[in-house]
Tab-separated table of C-alpha atoms and ligand atoms in Angstrom:
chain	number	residue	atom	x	y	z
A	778	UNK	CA	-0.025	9.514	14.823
A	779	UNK	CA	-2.779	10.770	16.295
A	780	UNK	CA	-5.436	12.944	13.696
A	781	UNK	CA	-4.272	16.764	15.112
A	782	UNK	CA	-0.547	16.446	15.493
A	783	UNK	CA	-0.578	16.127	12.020
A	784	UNK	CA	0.471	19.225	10.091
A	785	UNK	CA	-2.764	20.267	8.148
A	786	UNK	CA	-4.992	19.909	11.406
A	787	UNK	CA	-3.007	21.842	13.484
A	788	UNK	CA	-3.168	24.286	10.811
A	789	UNK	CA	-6.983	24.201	10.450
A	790	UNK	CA	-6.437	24.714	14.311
A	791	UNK	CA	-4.472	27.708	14.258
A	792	UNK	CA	-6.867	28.900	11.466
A	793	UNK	CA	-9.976	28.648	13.245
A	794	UNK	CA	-8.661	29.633	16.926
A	795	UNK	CA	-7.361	32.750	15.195
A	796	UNK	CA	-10.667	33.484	13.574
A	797	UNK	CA	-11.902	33.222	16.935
A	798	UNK	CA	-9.024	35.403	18.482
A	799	UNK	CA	-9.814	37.972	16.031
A	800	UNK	CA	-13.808	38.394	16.422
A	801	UNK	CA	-13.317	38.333	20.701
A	802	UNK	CA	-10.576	40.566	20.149
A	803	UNK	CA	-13.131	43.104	17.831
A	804	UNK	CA	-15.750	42.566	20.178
A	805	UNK	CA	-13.710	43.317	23.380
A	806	UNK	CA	-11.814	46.281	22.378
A	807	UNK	CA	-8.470	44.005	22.187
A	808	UNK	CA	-7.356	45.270	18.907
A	809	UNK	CA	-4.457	46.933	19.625
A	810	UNK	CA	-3.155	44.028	21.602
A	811	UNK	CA	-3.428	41.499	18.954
A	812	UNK	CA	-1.639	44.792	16.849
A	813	UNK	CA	0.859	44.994	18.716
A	814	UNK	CA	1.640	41.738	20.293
A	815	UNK	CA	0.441	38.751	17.633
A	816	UNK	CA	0.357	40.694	14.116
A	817	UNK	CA	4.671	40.465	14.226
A	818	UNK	CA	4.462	36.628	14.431
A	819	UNK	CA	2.332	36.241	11.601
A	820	UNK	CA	4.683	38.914	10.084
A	821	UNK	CA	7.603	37.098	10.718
A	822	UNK	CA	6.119	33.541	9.344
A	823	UNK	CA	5.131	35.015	6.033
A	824	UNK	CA	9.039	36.511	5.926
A	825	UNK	CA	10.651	33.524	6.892
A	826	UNK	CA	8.831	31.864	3.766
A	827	UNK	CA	9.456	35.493	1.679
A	828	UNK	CA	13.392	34.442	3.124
A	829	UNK	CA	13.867	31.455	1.102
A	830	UNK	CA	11.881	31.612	-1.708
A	831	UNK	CA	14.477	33.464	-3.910
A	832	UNK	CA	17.181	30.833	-2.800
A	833	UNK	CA	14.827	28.033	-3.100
A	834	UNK	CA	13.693	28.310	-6.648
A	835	UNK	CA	17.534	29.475	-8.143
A	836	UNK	CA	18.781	26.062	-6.177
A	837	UNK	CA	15.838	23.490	-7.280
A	838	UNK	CA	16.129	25.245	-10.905
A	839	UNK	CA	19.359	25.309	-11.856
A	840	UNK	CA	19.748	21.054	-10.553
A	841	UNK	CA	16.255	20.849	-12.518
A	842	UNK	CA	17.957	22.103	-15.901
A	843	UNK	CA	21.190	20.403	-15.411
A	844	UNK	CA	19.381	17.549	-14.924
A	845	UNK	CA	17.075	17.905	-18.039
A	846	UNK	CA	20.524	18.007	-19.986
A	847	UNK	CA	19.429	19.594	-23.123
A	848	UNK	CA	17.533	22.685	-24.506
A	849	UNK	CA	15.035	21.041	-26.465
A	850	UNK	CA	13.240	19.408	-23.312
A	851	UNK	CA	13.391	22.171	-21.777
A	852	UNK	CA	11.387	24.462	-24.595
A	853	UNK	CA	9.099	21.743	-25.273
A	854	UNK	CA	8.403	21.792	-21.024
A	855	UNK	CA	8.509	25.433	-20.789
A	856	UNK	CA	5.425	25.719	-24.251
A	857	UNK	CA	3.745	22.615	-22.611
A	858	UNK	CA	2.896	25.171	-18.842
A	859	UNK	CA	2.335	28.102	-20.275
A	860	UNK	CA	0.036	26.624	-22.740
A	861	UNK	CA	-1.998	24.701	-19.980
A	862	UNK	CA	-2.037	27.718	-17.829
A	863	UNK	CA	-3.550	29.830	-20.802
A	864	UNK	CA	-6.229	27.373	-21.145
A	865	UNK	CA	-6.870	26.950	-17.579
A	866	UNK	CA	-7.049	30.679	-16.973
A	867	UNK	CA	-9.076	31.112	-19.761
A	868	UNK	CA	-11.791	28.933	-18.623
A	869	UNK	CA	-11.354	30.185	-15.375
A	870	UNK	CA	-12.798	33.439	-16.935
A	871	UNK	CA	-15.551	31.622	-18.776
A	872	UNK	CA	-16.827	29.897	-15.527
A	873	UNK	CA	-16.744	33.456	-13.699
A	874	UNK	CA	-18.203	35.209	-16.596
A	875	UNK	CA	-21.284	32.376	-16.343
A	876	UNK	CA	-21.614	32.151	-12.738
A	877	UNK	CA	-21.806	36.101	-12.559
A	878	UNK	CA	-24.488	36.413	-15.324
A	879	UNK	CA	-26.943	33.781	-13.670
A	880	UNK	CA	-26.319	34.536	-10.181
A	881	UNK	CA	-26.527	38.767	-11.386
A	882	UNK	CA	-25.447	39.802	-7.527
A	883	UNK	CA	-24.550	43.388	-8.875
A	884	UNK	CA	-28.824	43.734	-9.351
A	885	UNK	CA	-29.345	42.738	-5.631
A	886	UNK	CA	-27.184	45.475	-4.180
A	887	UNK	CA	-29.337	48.078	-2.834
A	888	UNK	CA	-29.095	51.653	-3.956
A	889	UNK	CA	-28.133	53.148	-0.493
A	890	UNK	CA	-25.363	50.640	0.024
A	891	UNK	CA	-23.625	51.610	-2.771
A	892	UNK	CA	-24.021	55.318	-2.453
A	893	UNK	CA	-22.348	54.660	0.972
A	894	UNK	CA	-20.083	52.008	-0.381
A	895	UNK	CA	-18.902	54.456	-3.271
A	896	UNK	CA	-18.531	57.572	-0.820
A	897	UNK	CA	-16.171	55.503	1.749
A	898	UNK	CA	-13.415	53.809	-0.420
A	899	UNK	CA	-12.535	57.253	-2.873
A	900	UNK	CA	-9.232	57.718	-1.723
A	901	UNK	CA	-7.749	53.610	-1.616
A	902	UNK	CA	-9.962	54.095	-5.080
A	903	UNK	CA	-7.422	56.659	-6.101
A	904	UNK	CA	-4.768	54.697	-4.909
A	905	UNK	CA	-5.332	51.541	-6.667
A	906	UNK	CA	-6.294	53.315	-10.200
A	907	UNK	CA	-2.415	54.750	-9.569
A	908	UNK	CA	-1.149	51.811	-9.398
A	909	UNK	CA	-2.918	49.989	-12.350
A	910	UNK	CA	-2.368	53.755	-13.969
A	911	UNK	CA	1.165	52.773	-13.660
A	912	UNK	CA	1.110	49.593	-15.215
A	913	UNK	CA	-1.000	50.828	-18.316
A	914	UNK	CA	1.658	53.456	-19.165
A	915	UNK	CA	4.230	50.554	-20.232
A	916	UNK	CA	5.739	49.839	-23.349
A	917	UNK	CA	3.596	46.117	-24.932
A	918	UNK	CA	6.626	44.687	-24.672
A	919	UNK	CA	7.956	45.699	-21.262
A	920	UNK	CA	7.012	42.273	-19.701
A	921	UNK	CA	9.665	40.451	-21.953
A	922	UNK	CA	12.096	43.052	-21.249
A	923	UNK	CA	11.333	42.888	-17.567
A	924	UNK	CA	12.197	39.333	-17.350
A	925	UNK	CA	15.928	39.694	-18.472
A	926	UNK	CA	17.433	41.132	-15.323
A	927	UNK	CA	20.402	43.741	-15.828
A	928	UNK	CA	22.075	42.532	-12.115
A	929	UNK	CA	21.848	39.234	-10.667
A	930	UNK	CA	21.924	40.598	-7.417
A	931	UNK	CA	19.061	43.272	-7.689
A	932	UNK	CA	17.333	40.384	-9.393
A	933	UNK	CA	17.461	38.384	-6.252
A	934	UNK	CA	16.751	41.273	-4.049
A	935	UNK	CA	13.159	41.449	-4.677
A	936	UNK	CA	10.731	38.550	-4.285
A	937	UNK	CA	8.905	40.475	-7.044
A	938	UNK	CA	11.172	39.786	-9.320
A	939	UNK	CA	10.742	35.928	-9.659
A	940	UNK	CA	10.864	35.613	-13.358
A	941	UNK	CA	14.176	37.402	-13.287
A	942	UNK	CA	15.193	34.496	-10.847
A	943	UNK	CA	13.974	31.809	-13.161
A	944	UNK	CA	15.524	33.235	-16.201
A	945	UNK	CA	19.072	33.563	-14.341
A	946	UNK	CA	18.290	29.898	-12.936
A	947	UNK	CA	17.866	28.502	-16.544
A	948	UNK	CA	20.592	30.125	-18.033
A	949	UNK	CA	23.150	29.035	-15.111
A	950	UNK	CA	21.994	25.658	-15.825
A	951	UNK	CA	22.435	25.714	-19.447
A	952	UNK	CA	25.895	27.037	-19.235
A	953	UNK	CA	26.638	24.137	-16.905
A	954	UNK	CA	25.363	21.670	-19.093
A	955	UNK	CA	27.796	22.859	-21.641
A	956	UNK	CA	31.212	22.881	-19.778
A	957	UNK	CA	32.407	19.090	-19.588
A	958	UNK	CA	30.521	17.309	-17.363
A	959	UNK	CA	33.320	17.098	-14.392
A	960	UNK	CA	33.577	20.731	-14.185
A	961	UNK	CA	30.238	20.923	-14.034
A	962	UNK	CA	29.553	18.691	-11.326
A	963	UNK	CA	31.428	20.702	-8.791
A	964	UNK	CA	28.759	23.359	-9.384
A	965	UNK	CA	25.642	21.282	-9.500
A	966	UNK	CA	26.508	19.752	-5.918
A	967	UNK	CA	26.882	23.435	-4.405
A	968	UNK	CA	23.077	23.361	-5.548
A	969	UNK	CA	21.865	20.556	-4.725
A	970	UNK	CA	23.093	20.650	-1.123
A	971	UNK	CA	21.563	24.059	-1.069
A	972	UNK	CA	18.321	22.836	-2.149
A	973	UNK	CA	18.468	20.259	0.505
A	974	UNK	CA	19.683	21.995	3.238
A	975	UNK	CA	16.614	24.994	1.816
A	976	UNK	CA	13.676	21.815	2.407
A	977	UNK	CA	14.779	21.350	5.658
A	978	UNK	CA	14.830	25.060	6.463
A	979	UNK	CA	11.112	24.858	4.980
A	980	UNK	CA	10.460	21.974	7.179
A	981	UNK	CA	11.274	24.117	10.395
A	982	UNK	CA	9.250	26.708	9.207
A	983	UNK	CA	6.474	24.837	8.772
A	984	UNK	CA	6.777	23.691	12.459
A	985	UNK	CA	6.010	27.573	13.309
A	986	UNK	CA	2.817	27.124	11.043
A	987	UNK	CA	0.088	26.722	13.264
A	988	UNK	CA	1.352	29.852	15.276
A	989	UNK	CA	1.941	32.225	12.378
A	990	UNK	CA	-1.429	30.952	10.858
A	991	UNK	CA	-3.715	31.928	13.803
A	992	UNK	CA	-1.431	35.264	13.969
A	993	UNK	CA	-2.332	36.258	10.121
A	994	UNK	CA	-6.157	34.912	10.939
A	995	UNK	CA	-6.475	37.048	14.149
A	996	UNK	CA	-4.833	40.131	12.170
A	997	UNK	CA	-7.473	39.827	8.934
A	998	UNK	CA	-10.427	39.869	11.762
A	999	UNK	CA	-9.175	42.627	13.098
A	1000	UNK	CA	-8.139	44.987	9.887
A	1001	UNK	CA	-11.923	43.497	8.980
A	1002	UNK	CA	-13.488	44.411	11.500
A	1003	UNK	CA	-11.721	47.420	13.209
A	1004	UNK	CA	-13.724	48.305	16.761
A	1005	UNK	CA	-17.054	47.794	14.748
A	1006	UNK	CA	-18.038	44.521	14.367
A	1007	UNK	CA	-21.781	44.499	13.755
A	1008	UNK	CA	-20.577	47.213	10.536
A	1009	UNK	CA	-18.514	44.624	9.120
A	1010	UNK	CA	-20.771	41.830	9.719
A	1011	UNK	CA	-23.726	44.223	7.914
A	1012	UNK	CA	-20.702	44.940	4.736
A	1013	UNK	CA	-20.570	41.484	4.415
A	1014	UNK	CA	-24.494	40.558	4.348
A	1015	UNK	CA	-24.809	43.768	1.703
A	1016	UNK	CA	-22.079	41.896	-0.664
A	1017	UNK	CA	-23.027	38.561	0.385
A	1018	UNK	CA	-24.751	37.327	-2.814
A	1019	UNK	CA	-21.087	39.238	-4.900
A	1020	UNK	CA	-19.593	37.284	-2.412
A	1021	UNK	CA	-20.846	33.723	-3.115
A	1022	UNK	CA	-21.052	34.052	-6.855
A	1023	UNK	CA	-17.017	34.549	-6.496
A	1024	UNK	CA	-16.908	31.491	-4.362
A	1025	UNK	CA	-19.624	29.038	-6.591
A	1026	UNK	CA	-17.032	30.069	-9.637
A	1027	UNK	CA	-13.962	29.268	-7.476
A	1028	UNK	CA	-15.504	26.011	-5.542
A	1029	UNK	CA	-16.796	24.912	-9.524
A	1030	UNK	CA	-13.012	25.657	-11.265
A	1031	UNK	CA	-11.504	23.628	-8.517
A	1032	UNK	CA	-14.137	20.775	-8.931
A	1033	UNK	CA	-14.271	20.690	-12.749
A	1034	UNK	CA	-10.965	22.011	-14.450
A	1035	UNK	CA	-8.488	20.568	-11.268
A	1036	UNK	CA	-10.266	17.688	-11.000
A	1037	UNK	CA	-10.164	16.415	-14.804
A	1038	UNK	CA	-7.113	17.960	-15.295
A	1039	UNK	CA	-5.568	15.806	-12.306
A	1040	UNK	CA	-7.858	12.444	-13.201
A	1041	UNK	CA	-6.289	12.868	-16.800
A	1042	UNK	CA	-2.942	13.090	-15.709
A	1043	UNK	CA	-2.609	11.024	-12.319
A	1044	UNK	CA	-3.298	7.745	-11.312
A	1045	UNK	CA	-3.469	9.091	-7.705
A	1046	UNK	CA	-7.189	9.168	-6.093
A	1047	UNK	CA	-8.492	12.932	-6.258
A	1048	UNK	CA	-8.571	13.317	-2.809
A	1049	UNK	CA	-5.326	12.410	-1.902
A	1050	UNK	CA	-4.801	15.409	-4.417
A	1051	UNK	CA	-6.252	17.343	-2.273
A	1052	UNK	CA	-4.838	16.207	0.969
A	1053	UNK	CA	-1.140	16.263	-0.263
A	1054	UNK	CA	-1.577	20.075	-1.130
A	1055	UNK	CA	-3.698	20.977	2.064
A	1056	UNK	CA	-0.453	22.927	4.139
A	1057	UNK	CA	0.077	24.806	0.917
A	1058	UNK	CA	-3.574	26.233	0.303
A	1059	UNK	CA	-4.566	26.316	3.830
A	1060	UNK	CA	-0.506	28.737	3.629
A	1061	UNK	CA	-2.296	30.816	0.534
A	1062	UNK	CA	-5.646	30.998	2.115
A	1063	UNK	CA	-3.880	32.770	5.364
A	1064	UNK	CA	-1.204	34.673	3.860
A	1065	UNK	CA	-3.412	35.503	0.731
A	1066	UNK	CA	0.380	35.030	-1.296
A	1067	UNK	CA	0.859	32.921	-3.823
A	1068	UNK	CA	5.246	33.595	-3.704
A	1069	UNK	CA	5.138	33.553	-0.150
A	1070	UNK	CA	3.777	30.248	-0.261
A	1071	UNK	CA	5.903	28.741	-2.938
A	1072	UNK	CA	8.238	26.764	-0.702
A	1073	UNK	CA	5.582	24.742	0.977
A	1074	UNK	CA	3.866	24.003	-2.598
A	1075	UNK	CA	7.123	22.984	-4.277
A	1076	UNK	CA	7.906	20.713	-0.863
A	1077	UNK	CA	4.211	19.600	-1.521
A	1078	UNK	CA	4.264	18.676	-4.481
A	1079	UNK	CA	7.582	17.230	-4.615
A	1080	UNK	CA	7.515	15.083	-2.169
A	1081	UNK	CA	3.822	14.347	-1.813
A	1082	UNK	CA	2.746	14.383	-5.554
A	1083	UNK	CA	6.003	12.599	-6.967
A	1084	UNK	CA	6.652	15.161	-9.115
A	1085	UNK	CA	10.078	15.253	-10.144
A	1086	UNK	CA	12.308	18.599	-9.189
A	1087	UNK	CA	13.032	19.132	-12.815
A	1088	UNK	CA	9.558	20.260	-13.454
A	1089	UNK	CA	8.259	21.298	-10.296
A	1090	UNK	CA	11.542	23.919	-9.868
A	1091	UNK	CA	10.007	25.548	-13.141
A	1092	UNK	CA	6.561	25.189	-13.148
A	1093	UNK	CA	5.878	26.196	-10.104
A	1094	UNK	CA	7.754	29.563	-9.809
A	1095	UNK	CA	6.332	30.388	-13.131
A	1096	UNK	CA	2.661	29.619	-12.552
A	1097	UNK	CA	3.010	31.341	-8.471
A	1098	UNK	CA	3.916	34.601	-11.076
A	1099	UNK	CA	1.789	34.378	-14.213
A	1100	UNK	CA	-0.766	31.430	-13.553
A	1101	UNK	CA	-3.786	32.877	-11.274
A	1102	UNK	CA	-6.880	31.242	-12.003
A	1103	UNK	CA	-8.419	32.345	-8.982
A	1104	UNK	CA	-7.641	36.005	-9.631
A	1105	UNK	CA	-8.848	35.978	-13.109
A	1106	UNK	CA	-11.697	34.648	-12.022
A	1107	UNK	CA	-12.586	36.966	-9.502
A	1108	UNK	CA	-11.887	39.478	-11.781
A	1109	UNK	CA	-14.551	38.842	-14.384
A	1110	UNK	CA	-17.197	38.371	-11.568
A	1111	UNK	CA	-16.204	41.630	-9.858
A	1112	UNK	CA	-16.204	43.613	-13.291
A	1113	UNK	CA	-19.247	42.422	-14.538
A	1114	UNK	CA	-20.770	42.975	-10.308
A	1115	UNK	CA	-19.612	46.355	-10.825
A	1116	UNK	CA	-21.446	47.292	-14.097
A	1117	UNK	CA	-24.516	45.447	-12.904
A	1118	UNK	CA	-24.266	47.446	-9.619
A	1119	UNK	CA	-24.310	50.873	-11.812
A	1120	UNK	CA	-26.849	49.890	-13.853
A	1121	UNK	CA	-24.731	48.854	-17.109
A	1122	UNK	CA	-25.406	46.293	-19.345
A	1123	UNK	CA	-22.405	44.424	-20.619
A	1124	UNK	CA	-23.061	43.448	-24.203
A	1125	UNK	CA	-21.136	40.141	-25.700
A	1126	UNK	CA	-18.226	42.066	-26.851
A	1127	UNK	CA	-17.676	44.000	-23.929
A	1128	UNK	CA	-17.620	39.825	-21.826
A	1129	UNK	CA	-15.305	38.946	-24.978
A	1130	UNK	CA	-12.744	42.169	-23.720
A	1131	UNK	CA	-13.275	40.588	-20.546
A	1132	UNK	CA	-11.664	37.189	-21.097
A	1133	UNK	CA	-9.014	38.541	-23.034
A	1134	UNK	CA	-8.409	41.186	-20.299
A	1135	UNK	CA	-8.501	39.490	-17.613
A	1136	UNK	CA	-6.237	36.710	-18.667
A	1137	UNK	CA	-3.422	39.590	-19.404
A	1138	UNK	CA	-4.100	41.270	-15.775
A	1139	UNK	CA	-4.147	38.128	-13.593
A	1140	UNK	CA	-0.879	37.181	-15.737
A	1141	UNK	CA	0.327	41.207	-14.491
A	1142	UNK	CA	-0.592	40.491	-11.160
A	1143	UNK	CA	1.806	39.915	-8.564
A	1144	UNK	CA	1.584	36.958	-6.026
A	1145	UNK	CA	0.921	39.251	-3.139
A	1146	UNK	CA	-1.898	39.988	-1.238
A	1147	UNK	CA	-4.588	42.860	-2.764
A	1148	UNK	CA	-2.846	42.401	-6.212
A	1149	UNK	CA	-5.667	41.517	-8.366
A	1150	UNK	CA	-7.800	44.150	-7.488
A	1151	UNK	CA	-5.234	46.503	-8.543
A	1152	UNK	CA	-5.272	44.881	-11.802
A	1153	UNK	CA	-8.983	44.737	-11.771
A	1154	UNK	CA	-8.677	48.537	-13.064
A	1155	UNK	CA	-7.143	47.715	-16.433
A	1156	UNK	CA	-10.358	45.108	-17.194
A	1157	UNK	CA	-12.907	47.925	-16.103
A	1158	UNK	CA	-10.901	50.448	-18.056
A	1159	UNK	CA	-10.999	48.515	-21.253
A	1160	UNK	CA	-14.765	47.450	-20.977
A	1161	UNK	CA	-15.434	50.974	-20.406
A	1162	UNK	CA	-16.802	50.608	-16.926
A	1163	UNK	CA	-15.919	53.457	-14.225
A	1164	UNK	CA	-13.085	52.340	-12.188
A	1165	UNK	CA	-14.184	54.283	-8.730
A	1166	UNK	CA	-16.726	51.065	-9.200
A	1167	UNK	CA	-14.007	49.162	-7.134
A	1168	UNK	CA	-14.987	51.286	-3.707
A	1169	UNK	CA	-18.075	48.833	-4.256
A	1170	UNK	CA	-15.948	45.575	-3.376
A	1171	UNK	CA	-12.721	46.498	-1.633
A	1172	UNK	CA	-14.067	46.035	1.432
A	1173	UNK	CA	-14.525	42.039	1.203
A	1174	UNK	CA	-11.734	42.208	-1.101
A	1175	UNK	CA	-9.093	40.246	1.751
A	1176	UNK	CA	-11.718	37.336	1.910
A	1177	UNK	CA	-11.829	36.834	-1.390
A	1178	UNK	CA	-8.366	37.518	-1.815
A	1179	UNK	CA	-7.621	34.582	0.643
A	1180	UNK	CA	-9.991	32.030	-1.282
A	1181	UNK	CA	-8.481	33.124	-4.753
A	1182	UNK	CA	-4.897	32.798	-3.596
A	1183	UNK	CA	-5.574	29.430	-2.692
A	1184	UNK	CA	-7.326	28.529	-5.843
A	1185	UNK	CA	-4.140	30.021	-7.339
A	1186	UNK	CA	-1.944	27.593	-5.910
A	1187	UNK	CA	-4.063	24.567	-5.993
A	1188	UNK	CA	-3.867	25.528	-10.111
A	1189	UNK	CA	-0.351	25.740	-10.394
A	1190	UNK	CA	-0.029	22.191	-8.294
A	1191	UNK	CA	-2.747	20.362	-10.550
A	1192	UNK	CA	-0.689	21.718	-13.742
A	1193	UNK	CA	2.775	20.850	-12.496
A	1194	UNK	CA	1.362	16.880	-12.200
A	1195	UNK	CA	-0.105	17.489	-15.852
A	1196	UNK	CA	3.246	18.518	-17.297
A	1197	UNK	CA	5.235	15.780	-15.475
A	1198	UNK	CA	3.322	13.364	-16.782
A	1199	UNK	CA	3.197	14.097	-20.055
A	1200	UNK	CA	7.058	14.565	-19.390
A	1201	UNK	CA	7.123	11.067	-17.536
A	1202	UNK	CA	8.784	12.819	-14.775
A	1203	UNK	CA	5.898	12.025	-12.063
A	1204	UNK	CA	7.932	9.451	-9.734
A	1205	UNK	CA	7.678	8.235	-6.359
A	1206	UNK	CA	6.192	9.750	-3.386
A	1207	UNK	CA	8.369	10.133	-0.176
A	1208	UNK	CA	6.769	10.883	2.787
A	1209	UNK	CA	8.382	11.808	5.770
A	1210	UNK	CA	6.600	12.140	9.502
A	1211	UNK	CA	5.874	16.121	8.833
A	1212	UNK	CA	4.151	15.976	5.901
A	1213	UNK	CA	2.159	12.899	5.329
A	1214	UNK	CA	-0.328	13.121	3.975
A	1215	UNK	CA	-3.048	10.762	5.891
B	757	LIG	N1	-3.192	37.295	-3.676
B	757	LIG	C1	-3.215	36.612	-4.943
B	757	LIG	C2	-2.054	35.636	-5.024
B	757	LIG	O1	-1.060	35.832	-4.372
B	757	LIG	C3	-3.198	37.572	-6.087
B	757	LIG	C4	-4.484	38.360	-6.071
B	757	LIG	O2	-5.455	37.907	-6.681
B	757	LIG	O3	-4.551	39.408	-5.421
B	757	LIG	O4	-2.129	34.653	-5.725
C-alpha cells in the first residue's frame, strides 16, 4: 500500500492542510466561510464518534465481564488500573512540578503582557471560576454517588456520564454470569453482535477522518486567530517559554513513564507502540476529547495492541474519564506559571497541595475540550493563588489542550497493555487493511 493511503498519513494530511486552511483563511478574511461551510464537518465527525461511544463501551463491557466469569477477577482488574493510573498521574505532576521550577516561564512574562493579558480574559475568567465554583460546592462523597445512575436511560443520554455507563455495563454482566449459562448466552450474543457491528461503524467513521480532521484544524486556526493574525502570533511568542515548559513535561512523561511502563509490560518494539495508537492521538490532538475519541483507542488497542476486550472495554472508558496525565500535568505547570507570573513564591507545601490537587481535579475533569482549565481553579484555590490568574493562559489554552488530550489517551493505551499483561490477557494482533499499522 502505498505510504499516504494509509490511515495515519492521510490524517497527518488532513491535519496539516487544515492548519494551512486555517492561517490563509485568517490572513484572507475567509473566516466566516470556513464558519460556516467546513466548521459543521468537523462538527459532525466529532458527533459521529460522540454517537457510538455510549453504545460502544455498554456492548464491549458487558461481553468483557461475562467473559471474565467471576467477581474476583474483575476487583483484582478494576484495583490493578486505578492503582497504575494514580501512580502515573502522580508522577505526571512531579515531572510538571520539575520542569516548571527549572524552566520558571512565569518570571519571563513581561509586566505589560500580563496587565493586558489579565484585563482581556475577566469575563471567560468569571465563567470558568463558576464552573469550578460549582464543582467545589459538592458533598466529598458526591463522586461515588454520581457513579450509581438512578435511570439507565438518562445514564446513557449523556456522554458525560460514562462511569454511569460502566457501572450499568458491569452489573448487566454480573447478573448474566449468574443466570445458567444457556439463558445467558442469548443475551451475551445480542452484545457481541452489537459490538461488532459498533467496530465496523467505527471503521466507516474513520474513513471520514482525514476530512473531519482538517475541518477541526481549520476551525482551531480560526477561533485562534480571529481576523488578527499577527495578535495571535505575538500571544503566542509572549507565552512561548509557558508554552514549551508544558510541552518538555508532556514530550518527557510520554518518553519516560509510557515508555518503561510499555517496555515492562510488552514484548512489542516501542515504536510500533506508538504507531498502533497514531489514529487515536492524532483523533485527541484534533478534537482535544479524550470520550470522543474512545472508539478509535479501544479499536486501537484492540486490534493493534492485542489487548483482549475484557480489559480494554474497562480500562479504557475508565481511564478516558478519570486517568488524565496530560491534564494534571498541565495543571501543575500552569499553577505554579501563574504564581510566578504574579510574583508569588510557592513554598514546598504549597507544590505538596499541588500534587495532591491536581491529581483530584484532572480525575474531576471531563474528557472534553477546555475541561482542565476549569478544574485548574480548584488547584489555584487551594494553594491560595488568585484564580483571575487563568486570564494569563486561556488564550493558548486550545493548543495545549490538544497536546494534553493526546497525552491523555496515549496514557490510558500504555496502561490498558500493563493491566493485560499482568492479567495475561494481551493476545494476538489482527490487522486488517484500515488500520495497519506499517
Ligand atoms: N481535553 C482533555 C481531554 O479530553 C481534558 C482537558 O485537559 O481539558 O482529555
Amino acid at each position: 500500500m502505498k505510504w499516504y493511503k494509509k490511515l495515519h498519513w492521510q490524517i497527518i494530511i488532513g491535519l496539516i492542510l487544515g492548519l494551512i486552511w486555517g492561517l490563509i483563511s485568517s490572513a484572507v478574511g475567509l473566516n466566516q466561510f470556513t464558519s460556516d461551510f467546513i466548521r459543521p464537518f468537523g462538527t459532525i465527525f466529532v458527533d459521529l464518534l460522540k454517537l457510538i461511544a455510549i453504545p460502544l463501551v455498554l456492548a464491549s463491557l458487558v461481553v468483557g465481564v461475562s467473559n471474565l466469569n467471576d467477581m474476583a477477577k474483575l476487583s483484582r482488574m478494576g484495583g490493578k488500573t486505578i492503582g497504575i493510573y494514580m501512580i502515573t498521574t502522580t508522577l505526571a505532576i512531579v515531572i510538571g512540578l520539575t520542569i516548571v521550577n527549572v524552566m520558571q516561564p512565569g518570571k519571563a512574562l513581561p509586566e505589560e503582557t500580563r496587565m493586558s493579558l489579565m484585563e482581556s480574559y475577566t469575563e471567560v475568567v468569571d465563567d470558568r471560576d463558576q464552573a469550578a465554583q460549582q464543582v467545589l460546592d459538592r458533598s466529598p462523597l458526591q463522586f461515588l454517588v454520581d457513579i450509581v445512575p438512578e435511570n439507565f436511560f438518562e445514564a446513557a443520554s449523556d456522554n458525560a456520564n460514562m462511569l454511569q455507563v460502566v457501572f450499568i455495563a458491569i452489573i448487566l454482566g454480573l447478573g448474566i454470569i449468574n443466570i445458567p449459562v444457556q439463558k445467558g448466552r442469548a443475551l451475551i450474543n445480542v452484545f457481541e453482535a452489537l459490538n461488532d457491528v459498533i467496530i465496523k461503524i467505527v471503521d466507516l467513521i474513520m474513513k471520514m477522518a482525514p476530512y473531519g480532521v482538517f475541518a477541526l484544524m481549520a476551525v482551531v486556526i480560526i477561533d485562534l486567530a480571529g481576523d488578527d493574525l499577527s495578535q495571535a502570533l505575538n500571544l503566542l511568542r509572549a507565552l512561548g517559554w509557558y508554552c514549551l515548559a508544558v510541552a518538555i513535561g508532556l514530550l518527557l512523561h510520554v518518553l519516560i513513564v509510557y515508555s518503561s511502563l510499555f517496555k515492562i509490560f510488552s514484548k512489542m518494539k516501542l515504536r510500533d507502540f506508538f504507531k498502533a495508537i497514531q489514529p487515536a492521538v492524532l483523533l485527541g490532538f484534533s478534537t482535544s476529547s479524550s470520550a470522543a475519541t474512545l472508539p478509535v483507542t479501544m479499536e486501537r488497542v484492540e486490534k493493534n495492541l492485542g489487548v483482549e476486550e475484557e480489559v480494554s472495554s474497562f480500562v479504557l472508558p475508565v481511564g478516558a474519564t478519570i486517568n488524565m496525565d496530560g491534564t494534571s500535568l498541565y495543571q501543575a505547570v500552569a499553577a505554579v506559571f501563574i504564581a510566578q507570573a504574579l510574583g508569588m513564591d510557592l513554598t514546598i507545601a504549597q507544590q505538596l497541595t499541588i500534587v495532591l490537587t491536581a491529581t483530584l481535579a484532572s480525575i474531576g475533569a471531563a474528557g472534553v475540550p477546555g475541561a482542565g482549565i476549569i478544574m485548574l481553579v480548584i488547584v489555584l484555590q487551594a494553594i491560595q493563588v488568585p484564580v483571575e490568574g487563568i486570564a494569563l493562559i486561556l488564550g493558548v489554552d486550545r493548543i495545549l489542550d490538544m497536546l494534553r488530550t493526546a497525552v491523555n489517551i496515549t496514557g490510558d493505551a500504555a496502561v490498558s497493555v500493563a493491566v493485560a499483561h499482568t492479567e495475561g490477557k494481551l493476545g494476538k494482533l489482527h490487522f486488517d487493511d484500515e488500520s495497519d499499522i506499517n
